[in-house]
Short mmCIF file of C-alpha atoms and ligand atoms in Angstrom, two decimals:
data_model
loop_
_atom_site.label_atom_id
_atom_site.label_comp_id
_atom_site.label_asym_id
_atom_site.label_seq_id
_atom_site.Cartn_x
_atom_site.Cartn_y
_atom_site.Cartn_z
CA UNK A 16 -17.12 -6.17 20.64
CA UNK A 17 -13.24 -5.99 21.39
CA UNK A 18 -11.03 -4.45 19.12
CA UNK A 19 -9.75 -7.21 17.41
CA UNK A 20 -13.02 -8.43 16.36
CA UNK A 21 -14.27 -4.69 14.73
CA UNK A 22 -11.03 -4.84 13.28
CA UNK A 23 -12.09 -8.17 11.44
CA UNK A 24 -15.27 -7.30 10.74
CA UNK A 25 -14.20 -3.96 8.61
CA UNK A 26 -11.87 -6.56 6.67
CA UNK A 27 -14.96 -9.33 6.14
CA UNK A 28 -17.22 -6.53 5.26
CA UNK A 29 -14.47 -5.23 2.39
CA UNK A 30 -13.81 -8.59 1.61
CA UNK A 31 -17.63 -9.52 0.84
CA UNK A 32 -18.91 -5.71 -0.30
CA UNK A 33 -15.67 -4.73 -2.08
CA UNK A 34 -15.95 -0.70 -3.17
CA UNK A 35 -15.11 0.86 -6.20
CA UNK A 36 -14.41 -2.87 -7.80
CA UNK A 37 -14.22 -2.86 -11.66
CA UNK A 38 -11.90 -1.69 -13.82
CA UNK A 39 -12.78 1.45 -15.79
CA UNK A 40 -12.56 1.79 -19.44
CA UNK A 41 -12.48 5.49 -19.85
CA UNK A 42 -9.89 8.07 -20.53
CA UNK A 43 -8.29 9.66 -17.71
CA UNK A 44 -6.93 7.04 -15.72
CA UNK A 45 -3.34 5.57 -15.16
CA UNK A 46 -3.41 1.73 -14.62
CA UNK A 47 -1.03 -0.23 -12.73
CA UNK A 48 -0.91 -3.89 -12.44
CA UNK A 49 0.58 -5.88 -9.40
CA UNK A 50 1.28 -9.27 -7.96
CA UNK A 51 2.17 -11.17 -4.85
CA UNK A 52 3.26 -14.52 -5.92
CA UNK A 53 3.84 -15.59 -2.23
CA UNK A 54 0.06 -15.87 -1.67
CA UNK A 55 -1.33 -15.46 -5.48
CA UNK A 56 -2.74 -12.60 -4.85
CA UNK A 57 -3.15 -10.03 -8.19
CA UNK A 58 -4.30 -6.63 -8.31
CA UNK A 59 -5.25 -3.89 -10.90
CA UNK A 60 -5.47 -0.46 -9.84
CA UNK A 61 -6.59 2.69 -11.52
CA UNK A 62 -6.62 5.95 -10.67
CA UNK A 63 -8.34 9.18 -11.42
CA UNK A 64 -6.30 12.79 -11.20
CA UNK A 65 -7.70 16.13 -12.03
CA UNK A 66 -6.00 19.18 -11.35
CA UNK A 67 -3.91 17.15 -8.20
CA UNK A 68 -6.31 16.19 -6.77
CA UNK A 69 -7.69 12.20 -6.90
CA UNK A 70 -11.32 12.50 -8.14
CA UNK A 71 -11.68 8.51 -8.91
CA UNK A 72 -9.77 5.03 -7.69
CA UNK A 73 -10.44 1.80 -8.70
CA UNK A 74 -9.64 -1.73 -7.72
CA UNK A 75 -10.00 -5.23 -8.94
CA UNK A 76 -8.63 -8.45 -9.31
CA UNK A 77 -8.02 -11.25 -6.78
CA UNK A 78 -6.71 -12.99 -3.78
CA UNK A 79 -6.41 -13.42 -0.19
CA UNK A 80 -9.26 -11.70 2.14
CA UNK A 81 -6.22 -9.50 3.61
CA UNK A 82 -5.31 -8.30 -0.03
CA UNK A 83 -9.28 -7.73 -1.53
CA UNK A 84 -10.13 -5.89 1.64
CA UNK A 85 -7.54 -3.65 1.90
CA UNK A 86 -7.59 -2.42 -2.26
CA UNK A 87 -11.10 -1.97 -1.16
CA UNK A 88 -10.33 0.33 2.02
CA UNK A 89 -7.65 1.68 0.03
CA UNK A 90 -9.66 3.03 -2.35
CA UNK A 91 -11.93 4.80 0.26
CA UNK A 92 -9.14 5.96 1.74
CA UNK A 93 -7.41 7.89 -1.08
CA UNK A 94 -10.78 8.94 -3.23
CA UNK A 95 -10.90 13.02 -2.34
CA UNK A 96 -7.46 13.62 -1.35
CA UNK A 97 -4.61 15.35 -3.59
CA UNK A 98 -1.64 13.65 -4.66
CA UNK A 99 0.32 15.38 -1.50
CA UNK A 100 -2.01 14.02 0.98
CA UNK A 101 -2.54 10.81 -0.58
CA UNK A 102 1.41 10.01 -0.88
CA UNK A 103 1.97 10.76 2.86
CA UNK A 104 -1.10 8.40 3.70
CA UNK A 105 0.12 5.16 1.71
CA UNK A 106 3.83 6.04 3.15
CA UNK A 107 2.01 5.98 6.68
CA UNK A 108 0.06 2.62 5.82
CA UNK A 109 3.23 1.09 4.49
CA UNK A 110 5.24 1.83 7.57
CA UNK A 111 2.37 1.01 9.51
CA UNK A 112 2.60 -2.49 8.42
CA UNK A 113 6.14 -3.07 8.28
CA UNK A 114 6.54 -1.82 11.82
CA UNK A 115 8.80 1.26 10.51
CA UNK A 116 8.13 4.39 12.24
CA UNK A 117 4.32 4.68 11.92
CA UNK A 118 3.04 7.86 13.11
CA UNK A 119 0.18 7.19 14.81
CA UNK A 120 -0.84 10.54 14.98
CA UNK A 121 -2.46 10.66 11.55
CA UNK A 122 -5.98 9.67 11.05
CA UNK A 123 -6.04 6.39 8.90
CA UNK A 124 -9.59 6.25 8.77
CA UNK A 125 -10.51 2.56 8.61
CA UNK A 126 -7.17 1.61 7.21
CA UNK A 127 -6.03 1.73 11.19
CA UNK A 128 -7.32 -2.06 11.13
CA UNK A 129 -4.62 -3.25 9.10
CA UNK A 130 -1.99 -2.68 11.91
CA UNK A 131 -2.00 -5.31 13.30
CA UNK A 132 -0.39 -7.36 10.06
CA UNK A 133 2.55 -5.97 11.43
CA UNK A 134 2.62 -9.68 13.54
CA UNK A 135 2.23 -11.57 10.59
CA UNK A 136 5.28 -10.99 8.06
CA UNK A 137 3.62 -13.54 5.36
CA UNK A 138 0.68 -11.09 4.97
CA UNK A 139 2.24 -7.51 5.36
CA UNK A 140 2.77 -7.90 1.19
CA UNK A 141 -1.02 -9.19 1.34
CA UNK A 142 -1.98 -5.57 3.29
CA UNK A 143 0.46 -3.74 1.46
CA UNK A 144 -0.10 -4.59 -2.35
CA UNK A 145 -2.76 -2.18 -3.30
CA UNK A 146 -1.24 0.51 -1.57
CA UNK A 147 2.32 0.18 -3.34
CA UNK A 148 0.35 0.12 -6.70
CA UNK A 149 -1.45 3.38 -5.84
CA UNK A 150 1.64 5.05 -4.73
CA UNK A 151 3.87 4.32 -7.88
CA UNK A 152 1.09 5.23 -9.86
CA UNK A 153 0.61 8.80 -8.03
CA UNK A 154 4.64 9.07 -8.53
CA UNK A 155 4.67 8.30 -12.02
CA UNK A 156 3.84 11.24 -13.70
ZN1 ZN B 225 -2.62 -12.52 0.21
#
């Protein structure tokens, strides 16, 4: 299996087996509501914080496969890490994606397979949506 191909298998297998879909009606978490009207995607994201440290993310809502699978990843990504780590890792995914000084030296875990959006401008805001929700709502407090 080439790259290219693993890379769109981790994105079918978010898209089909989302994790951590739901919203959460519990006390606790900071919701944040976004949308891409270029593509129709929407997306609700909650997260978790005790202490600094992100204990729970969740995702839902709907849209392209590019968008669903990467809230999905997205919450993987960031579930475990404090706010410091977490912050540095959407700024990495967000530059990843817009091409803008990506350092390749961190480890993106399975987010990696959203690089190459990069070569498709229409669906860097797909990629990116989640990602921007999570980071405002980190920054908020
Ligand atoms: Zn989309």
């Amino acid at each position: 299996m080439d790259l290219d191909a693993l890379y769109r298998q981790v994105i079918m297998d978010n898209y089909k087996n989302p994790k951590n879909k739901g919203l959460k009606d519990e006390e606790g978490y900071q919701t944040l509501h976004l949308n891409n009207p270029s593509c129709g995607d929407e997306i609700t994201i909650q997260i978790k914080e005790v202490d600094g440290k992100i204990v729970d993310v969740r995702q839902d809502g709907r849209g392209c496969s590019i968008c669903c699978s990467s809230a999905s990843v997205m919450t993987e990504s960031l579930i475990g890490l404090n706010k410091n780590d977490a912050n540095k890792m959407i700024e990495n995914f967000l530059h990843m994606v817009m091409d803008e000084g990506f350092d390749d030296e961190m480890d993106m875990g399975e987010a990696i397979v959203y690089q190459g959006v990069r070569q498709f401008p229409a669906r860097v805001k797909c990629a990116s949506l989640a990602w921007k929700a999570a980071g405002k709502i980190i920054n908020e407090e």
